[in-house]
Amino acid sequence: MSEETKFFEYLRRTGLKITRERKEILREVFTSHRHFDADELFLRLKGRGAGVSRATVYRTLALLVRSHLVRKMELGDGRATYEHVLGHPHHDHLICIQCNRILEFHHPEIEELQQKVCEEFDFKMKSHSQQIYGVCKECRKKQSS
Amino acid sequence: MSEETKFFEYLRRTGLKITRERKEILREVFTSHRHFDADELFLRLKGRGAGVSRATVYRTLALLVRSHLVRKMELGDGRATYEHVLGHPHHDHLICIQCNRILEFHHPEIEELQQKVCEEFDFKMKSHSQQIYGVCKECRKKQSS
DNA sequence: ATCCCTGCAAATCGTTTGCAAGAGC
DNA sequence: GCTCTTGCAAACGATTTGCAGGGAT
């Protein structure tokens, strides 16, 4: 089932409406595979004349998050970063503090250990996030030259 | 060497000044062992008539972070959370989404694996943070009753 | 028709900053 | 005395919201 269909189904189920603006945003979110923030998305839409306001971008992103088609992350620089879930199983992030590039990694063993930590604390995990900040390969290459 | 001395030394070294306001903030930060945000700290100071403005709280927290006596964390709710470093070696957090309690954990094996991930990506780690969101023991007890 | 949605601009919230007066060294 | 500091209030940037007109079902 396509992401579009999933979203429409979510809307229907929740008594919400399928509008031109929501379609535009949906298309923009799923045609790129990068991480983005709300304003970037707004500007991309504006750039191609999609006619969607900033307010609607925020409101629709909230819906996409609620319907689990998009993940929202607070990476600690004040604004939220989003990524769509399509073809992106759970993962964590390496964040370059020089070029802001975001790399993804997944390490099942770490996940297992997190689970163990929760058991020790009798803590029911709902989600987790893990960020490693540092300097990526490319930036280090540039620096050393 | 006391935290106060360390901070004063940092100030001296950097050509900054030791003021009444900075002493007040320092005292307040180190007499409690909880996590706090800037506004909580401001209110505690106000509560005991310390006569320090919100602006100065923010400015001094920045200095304390720069001097490595205090750690700043973005836990994803919009505002920053702080904790002093005294007697708190590096650790990560379990965050209860019901009562907002913050538990600390440290797992050397996880750290090792993170280091391994960085090597794979040829990524130079500078810092990392890891949060596990969920429901703590106490809140679960309350719910089930 | 009935809600739901939208754009706009104003409001919010945490945080930062310009400025003029005041304190440390 | 030269700087660094402070408080205040205004400025900020990301995000949210009230409202009144327009659209989906």
Short mmCIF file of C-alpha atoms (C1' of nucleotides) in Angstrom, two decimals:
data_model
loop_
_atom_site.label_atom_id
_atom_site.label_comp_id
_atom_site.label_asym_id
_atom_site.label_seq_id
_atom_site.Cartn_x
_atom_site.Cartn_y
_atom_site.Cartn_z
CA MET A 1 0.00 0.00 0.00
CA SER A 2 1.46 3.37 -0.97
CA GLU A 3 2.24 5.99 1.61
CA GLU A 4 -0.40 8.19 0.04
CA THR A 5 -3.04 5.54 0.49
CA LYS A 6 -1.97 4.94 4.06
CA PHE A 7 -2.28 8.60 4.86
CA PHE A 8 -5.65 8.96 3.20
CA GLU A 9 -6.88 5.97 5.11
CA TYR A 10 -5.64 7.54 8.34
CA LEU A 11 -7.47 10.75 7.48
CA ARG A 12 -10.68 8.94 6.68
CA ARG A 13 -10.50 6.86 9.83
CA THR A 14 -10.04 10.00 11.88
CA GLY A 15 -12.78 11.97 10.17
CA LEU A 16 -10.34 14.37 8.50
CA LYS A 17 -10.31 15.56 4.93
CA ILE A 18 -8.21 14.98 1.87
CA THR A 19 -7.22 18.37 0.56
CA ARG A 20 -5.06 19.69 -2.22
CA GLU A 21 -2.57 21.09 0.34
CA ARG A 22 -2.18 17.78 2.11
CA LYS A 23 -1.55 16.03 -1.18
CA GLU A 24 1.12 18.55 -2.10
CA ILE A 25 2.89 18.15 1.20
CA LEU A 26 2.66 14.38 1.05
CA ARG A 27 4.22 14.33 -2.39
CA GLU A 28 7.05 16.62 -1.34
CA VAL A 29 7.82 14.63 1.80
CA PHE A 30 7.99 11.31 0.03
CA THR A 31 9.82 12.26 -3.15
CA SER A 32 12.97 13.17 -1.25
CA HIS A 33 14.90 10.87 1.05
CA ARG A 34 16.76 13.46 3.04
CA HIS A 35 16.13 14.72 6.54
CA PHE A 36 14.40 18.07 6.55
CA ASP A 37 12.94 20.65 8.85
CA ALA A 38 9.57 22.33 8.58
CA ASP A 39 10.87 25.48 6.99
CA GLU A 40 12.91 23.64 4.37
CA LEU A 41 9.80 21.75 3.39
CA PHE A 42 7.81 24.95 3.22
CA LEU A 43 10.45 26.57 1.00
CA ARG A 44 10.63 23.58 -1.34
CA LEU A 45 6.86 23.70 -1.75
CA LYS A 46 6.93 27.43 -2.29
CA GLY A 47 9.78 26.99 -4.78
CA ARG A 48 7.64 24.89 -7.02
CA GLY A 49 4.57 27.04 -6.57
CA ALA A 50 2.59 24.53 -4.58
CA GLY A 51 0.68 27.24 -2.74
CA VAL A 52 0.83 25.91 0.79
CA SER A 53 1.31 28.11 3.83
CA ARG A 54 3.81 27.61 6.60
CA ALA A 55 0.99 27.03 9.08
CA THR A 56 -0.39 24.21 7.00
CA VAL A 57 3.02 22.64 6.67
CA TYR A 58 3.30 22.48 10.45
CA ARG A 59 -0.24 21.23 10.85
CA THR A 60 0.20 18.51 8.24
CA LEU A 61 3.55 17.40 9.59
CA ALA A 62 1.86 16.85 12.94
CA LEU A 63 -0.70 14.62 11.21
CA LEU A 64 2.00 12.67 9.39
CA VAL A 65 3.76 12.08 12.68
CA ARG A 66 0.56 10.97 14.35
CA SER A 67 -0.11 8.53 11.51
CA HIS A 68 3.44 7.14 11.89
CA LEU A 69 4.43 7.93 8.33
CA VAL A 70 6.98 10.51 9.42
CA ARG A 71 9.32 10.59 12.38
CA LYS A 72 10.07 13.79 14.24
CA MET A 73 13.39 14.26 15.95
CA GLU A 74 14.75 16.98 18.17
CA LEU A 75 18.43 17.06 17.41
CA GLY A 76 19.18 19.81 19.84
CA ASP A 77 19.63 22.84 17.63
CA GLY A 78 16.30 24.42 18.41
CA ARG A 79 14.30 23.16 15.48
CA ALA A 80 12.81 19.78 14.81
CA THR A 81 14.09 17.51 12.08
CA TYR A 82 11.81 15.13 10.21
CA GLU A 83 12.30 12.06 8.06
CA HIS A 84 9.79 9.82 6.41
CA VAL A 85 9.59 6.24 7.57
CA LEU A 86 9.24 4.60 4.14
CA GLY A 87 12.13 2.19 3.73
CA HIS A 88 13.74 3.54 6.90
CA PRO A 89 13.54 0.98 9.65
CA HIS A 90 14.48 2.27 13.07
CA HIS A 91 17.93 3.79 13.30
CA ASP A 92 19.95 6.38 15.17
CA HIS A 93 22.07 9.29 14.00
CA LEU A 94 25.62 10.47 13.64
CA ILE A 95 25.53 14.23 13.33
CA CYS A 96 28.44 16.18 11.91
CA ILE A 97 28.90 19.37 13.89
CA GLN A 98 30.71 20.99 10.97
CA CYS A 99 28.61 20.32 7.89
CA ASN A 100 25.40 19.26 9.68
CA ARG A 101 25.27 16.11 7.60
CA ILE A 102 23.29 13.36 9.26
CA LEU A 103 24.39 9.75 8.91
CA GLU A 104 22.24 6.85 9.98
CA PHE A 105 23.25 3.75 11.82
CA HIS A 106 21.59 0.77 13.33
CA HIS A 107 23.18 -1.49 15.86
CA PRO A 108 20.98 -4.30 17.20
CA GLU A 109 23.39 -5.07 19.99
CA ILE A 110 23.05 -1.55 21.36
CA GLU A 111 19.28 -1.91 21.23
CA GLU A 112 19.50 -5.11 23.19
CA LEU A 113 21.60 -3.48 25.86
CA GLN A 114 19.15 -0.58 26.09
CA GLN A 115 16.43 -3.11 26.65
CA LYS A 116 18.48 -4.66 29.40
CA VAL A 117 18.98 -1.27 31.07
CA CYS A 118 15.23 -0.77 31.06
CA GLU A 119 14.67 -4.12 32.68
CA GLU A 120 17.10 -3.23 35.45
CA PHE A 121 15.15 -0.07 36.14
CA ASP A 122 11.76 -1.71 35.69
CA PHE A 123 11.16 0.91 33.03
CA LYS A 124 8.77 0.38 30.12
CA MET A 125 10.47 1.73 27.00
CA LYS A 126 8.26 3.50 24.49
CA SER A 127 10.92 4.96 22.25
CA HIS A 128 14.48 6.03 22.36
CA SER A 129 16.85 8.25 20.52
CA GLN A 130 20.53 8.36 20.32
CA GLN A 131 22.74 10.95 18.73
CA ILE A 132 26.46 10.91 18.29
CA TYR A 133 27.93 14.32 17.57
CA GLY A 134 31.29 14.69 15.93
CA VAL A 135 33.12 15.31 12.70
CA CYS A 136 32.45 13.25 9.60
CA LYS A 137 34.99 11.69 7.28
CA GLU A 138 34.62 14.35 4.60
CA CYS A 139 35.07 17.28 6.96
CA ARG A 140 38.15 15.70 8.49
CA LYS A 141 39.61 15.20 5.04
CA LYS A 142 39.05 18.87 4.22
CA GLN A 143 40.65 19.98 7.45
CA SER A 144 43.80 17.93 7.13
CA SER A 145 44.53 19.31 3.67
CA MET B 1 39.34 21.84 44.55
CA SER B 2 35.79 23.07 45.08
CA GLU B 3 33.51 23.80 42.18
CA GLU B 4 33.49 27.42 43.21
CA THR B 5 37.25 27.63 43.02
CA LYS B 6 37.24 25.89 39.65
CA PHE B 7 34.76 28.38 38.28
CA PHE B 8 36.61 31.40 39.65
CA GLU B 9 39.78 30.08 38.13
CA TYR B 10 38.03 29.69 34.82
CA LEU B 11 36.79 33.26 35.04
CA ARG B 12 40.21 34.61 35.91
CA ARG B 13 41.86 32.65 33.12
CA THR B 14 39.36 34.04 30.64
CA GLY B 15 39.59 37.62 31.86
CA LEU B 16 36.06 37.60 33.28
CA LYS B 17 34.89 38.89 36.63
CA ILE B 18 33.69 37.40 39.85
CA THR B 19 30.40 39.05 40.68
CA ARG B 20 27.78 38.68 43.36
CA GLU B 21 25.28 37.37 40.81
CA ARG B 22 27.64 34.66 39.59
CA LYS B 23 28.27 33.54 43.15
CA GLU B 24 24.54 33.32 43.84
CA ILE B 25 23.93 31.23 40.75
CA LEU B 26 26.89 28.99 41.46
CA ARG B 27 25.62 28.29 44.95
CA GLU B 28 22.15 27.51 43.76
CA VAL B 29 23.36 25.19 41.01
CA PHE B 30 25.60 23.15 43.28
CA THR B 31 23.43 22.89 46.36
CA SER B 32 20.83 20.84 44.55
CA HIS B 33 21.45 17.58 42.77
CA ARG B 34 18.44 17.55 40.54
CA HIS B 35 18.16 18.29 36.85
CA PHE B 36 16.80 21.77 36.22
CA ASP B 37 16.00 24.20 33.46
CA ALA B 38 16.94 27.85 33.25
CA ASP B 39 13.61 29.14 34.43
CA GLU B 40 13.45 26.81 37.43
CA LEU B 41 16.84 28.06 38.48
CA PHE B 42 15.74 31.65 38.03
CA LEU B 43 12.64 31.06 40.14
CA ARG B 44 14.57 29.34 42.91
CA LEU B 45 16.93 32.29 43.06
CA LYS B 46 14.06 34.72 43.02
CA GLY B 47 12.33 32.69 45.72
CA ARG B 48 15.14 33.27 48.13
CA GLY B 49 15.59 36.88 47.13
CA ALA B 50 18.93 36.45 45.43
CA GLY B 51 18.32 39.35 43.11
CA VAL B 52 19.46 37.88 39.82
CA SER B 53 17.71 38.47 36.52
CA ARG B 54 16.64 35.86 34.04
CA ALA B 55 19.11 37.23 31.51
CA THR B 56 22.00 36.76 33.92
CA VAL B 57 20.89 33.22 34.67
CA TYR B 58 21.09 32.36 30.99
CA ARG B 59 24.41 34.13 30.58
CA THR B 60 25.96 32.44 33.59
CA LEU B 61 24.67 29.01 32.64
CA ALA B 62 26.46 29.43 29.34
CA LEU B 63 29.68 30.14 31.21
CA LEU B 64 29.22 27.15 33.47
CA VAL B 65 28.74 24.97 30.43
CA ARG B 66 31.82 26.40 28.75
CA SER B 67 33.87 25.72 31.88
CA HIS B 68 32.59 22.12 31.95
CA LEU B 69 31.07 22.41 35.41
CA VAL B 70 27.56 22.02 34.08
CA ARG B 71 26.16 19.90 31.29
CA LYS B 72 23.41 21.15 29.01
CA MET B 73 21.00 18.67 27.45
CA GLU B 74 18.21 19.08 24.96
CA LEU B 75 15.68 16.47 25.92
CA GLY B 76 13.27 17.32 23.17
CA ASP B 77 10.56 19.29 24.93
CA GLY B 78 11.66 22.65 23.65
CA ARG B 79 13.67 23.82 26.61
CA ALA B 80 17.15 22.86 27.71
CA THR B 81 17.82 20.84 30.84
CA TYR B 82 20.96 21.27 32.89
CA GLU B 83 22.78 19.23 35.51
CA HIS B 84 26.02 19.92 37.32
CA VAL B 85 28.90 17.59 36.70
CA LEU B 86 30.12 17.28 40.32
CA GLY B 87 29.96 13.61 41.23
CA HIS B 88 28.15 12.83 37.97
CA PRO B 89 30.43 10.98 35.61
CA HIS B 90 29.09 10.63 32.09
CA HIS B 91 25.71 8.95 31.84
CA ASP B 92 22.56 8.84 29.77
CA HIS B 93 18.90 9.24 30.63
CA LEU B 94 15.68 7.35 31.04
CA ILE B 95 12.87 9.87 30.82
CA CYS B 96 9.40 9.10 32.12
CA ILE B 97 6.81 10.51 29.75
CA GLN B 98 4.21 10.56 32.52
CA CYS B 99 5.87 12.17 35.53
CA ASN B 100 8.88 13.67 33.72
CA ARG B 101 11.21 12.04 36.20
CA ILE B 102 14.71 11.56 34.83
CA LEU B 103 16.70 8.48 35.75
CA GLU B 104 20.37 8.11 34.96
CA PHE B 105 22.19 5.10 33.65
CA HIS B 106 25.62 4.26 32.45
CA HIS B 107 26.50 1.28 30.35
CA PRO B 108 30.15 0.97 29.30
CA GLU B 109 29.36 -1.73 26.81
CA ILE B 110 27.00 0.58 24.93
CA GLU B 111 29.70 3.22 24.86
CA GLU B 112 32.12 0.75 23.39
CA LEU B 113 29.68 -0.19 20.67
CA GLN B 114 29.07 3.47 19.88
CA GLN B 115 32.79 3.87 19.48
CA LYS B 116 32.79 0.92 17.12
CA VAL B 117 30.02 2.47 15.04
CA CYS B 118 32.08 5.64 14.72
CA GLU B 119 35.07 3.69 13.53
CA GLU B 120 32.99 2.03 10.86
CA PHE B 121 31.89 5.41 9.58
CA ASP B 122 35.30 7.00 10.03
CA PHE B 123 33.56 9.50 12.26
CA LYS B 124 35.34 11.37 15.05
CA MET B 125 33.00 11.37 18.06
CA LYS B 126 32.97 14.54 20.13
CA SER B 127 30.00 13.77 22.34
CA HIS B 128 26.87 11.75 22.33
CA SER B 129 23.53 11.63 24.00
CA GLN B 130 21.02 8.93 24.40
CA GLN B 131 17.54 9.15 25.78
CA ILE B 132 15.11 6.36 26.44
CA TYR B 133 11.52 7.52 26.75
CA GLY B 134 8.95 5.44 28.53
CA VAL B 135 7.07 4.89 31.76
CA CYS B 136 8.86 4.49 35.07
CA LYS B 137 8.23 1.89 37.73
CA GLU B 138 6.28 4.24 40.00
CA CYS B 139 3.93 5.44 37.29
CA ARG B 140 3.24 1.91 36.17
CA LYS B 141 2.42 0.93 39.72
CA LYS B 142 -0.04 3.81 39.98
CA GLN B 143 -1.70 2.85 36.72
CA SER B 144 -2.23 -0.78 37.51
CA SER B 145 -3.94 0.02 40.79
"C1'" DA C 1 -25.43 21.87 5.44
"C1'" DT C 2 -21.97 20.59 8.40
"C1'" DC C 3 -17.59 20.34 9.82
"C1'" DC C 4 -13.03 20.54 8.56
"C1'" DC C 5 -9.22 23.48 6.49
"C1'" DT C 6 -6.81 27.22 5.06
"C1'" DG C 7 -4.01 31.61 5.17
"C1'" DC C 8 -3.00 35.38 7.71
"C1'" DA C 9 -1.25 37.72 11.33
"C1'" DA C 10 -0.83 37.86 16.05
"C1'" DA C 11 0.54 35.19 19.98
"C1'" DT C 12 3.63 32.03 22.46
"C1'" DC C 13 7.69 30.15 24.50
"C1'" DG C 14 12.36 29.64 25.48
"C1'" DT C 15 16.29 32.14 24.77
"C1'" DT C 16 19.33 36.01 23.17
"C1'" DT C 17 20.75 40.73 22.69
"C1'" DG C 18 21.36 46.12 22.52
"C1'" DC C 19 21.77 49.56 25.50
"C1'" DA C 20 22.87 52.59 29.31
"C1'" DA C 21 23.99 52.50 34.05
"C1'" DG C 22 26.92 50.07 37.53
"C1'" DA C 23 30.60 47.12 39.47
"C1'" DG C 24 35.23 44.44 39.39
"C1'" DC C 25 40.10 44.86 38.95
"C1'" DG D 1 39.68 54.16 34.26
"C1'" DC D 2 39.02 50.59 31.26
"C1'" DT D 3 36.37 46.56 30.76
"C1'" DC D 4 33.25 43.36 31.84
"C1'" DT D 5 28.33 42.91 33.82
"C1'" DT D 6 23.87 43.75 34.83
"C1'" DG D 7 18.73 44.49 34.24
"C1'" DC D 8 15.42 45.78 31.31
"C1'" DA D 9 12.79 45.43 27.54
"C1'" DA D 10 12.85 44.56 22.91
"C1'" DA D 11 14.29 41.15 19.48
"C1'" DC D 12 14.53 36.41 18.16
"C1'" DG D 13 13.39 32.02 15.72
"C1'" DA D 14 10.65 28.10 15.70
"C1'" DT D 15 6.18 26.82 16.30
"C1'" DT D 16 1.20 27.48 17.52
"C1'" DT D 17 -3.23 29.53 17.40
"C1'" DG D 18 -7.73 32.57 16.77
"C1'" DC D 19 -10.34 33.99 13.35
"C1'" DA D 20 -13.13 34.50 9.25
"C1'" DG D 21 -13.74 32.97 4.71
"C1'" DG D 22 -13.48 28.70 1.55
"C1'" DG D 23 -13.65 23.73 0.66
"C1'" DA D 24 -14.56 18.61 1.33
"C1'" DT D 25 -18.04 15.15 2.16
#
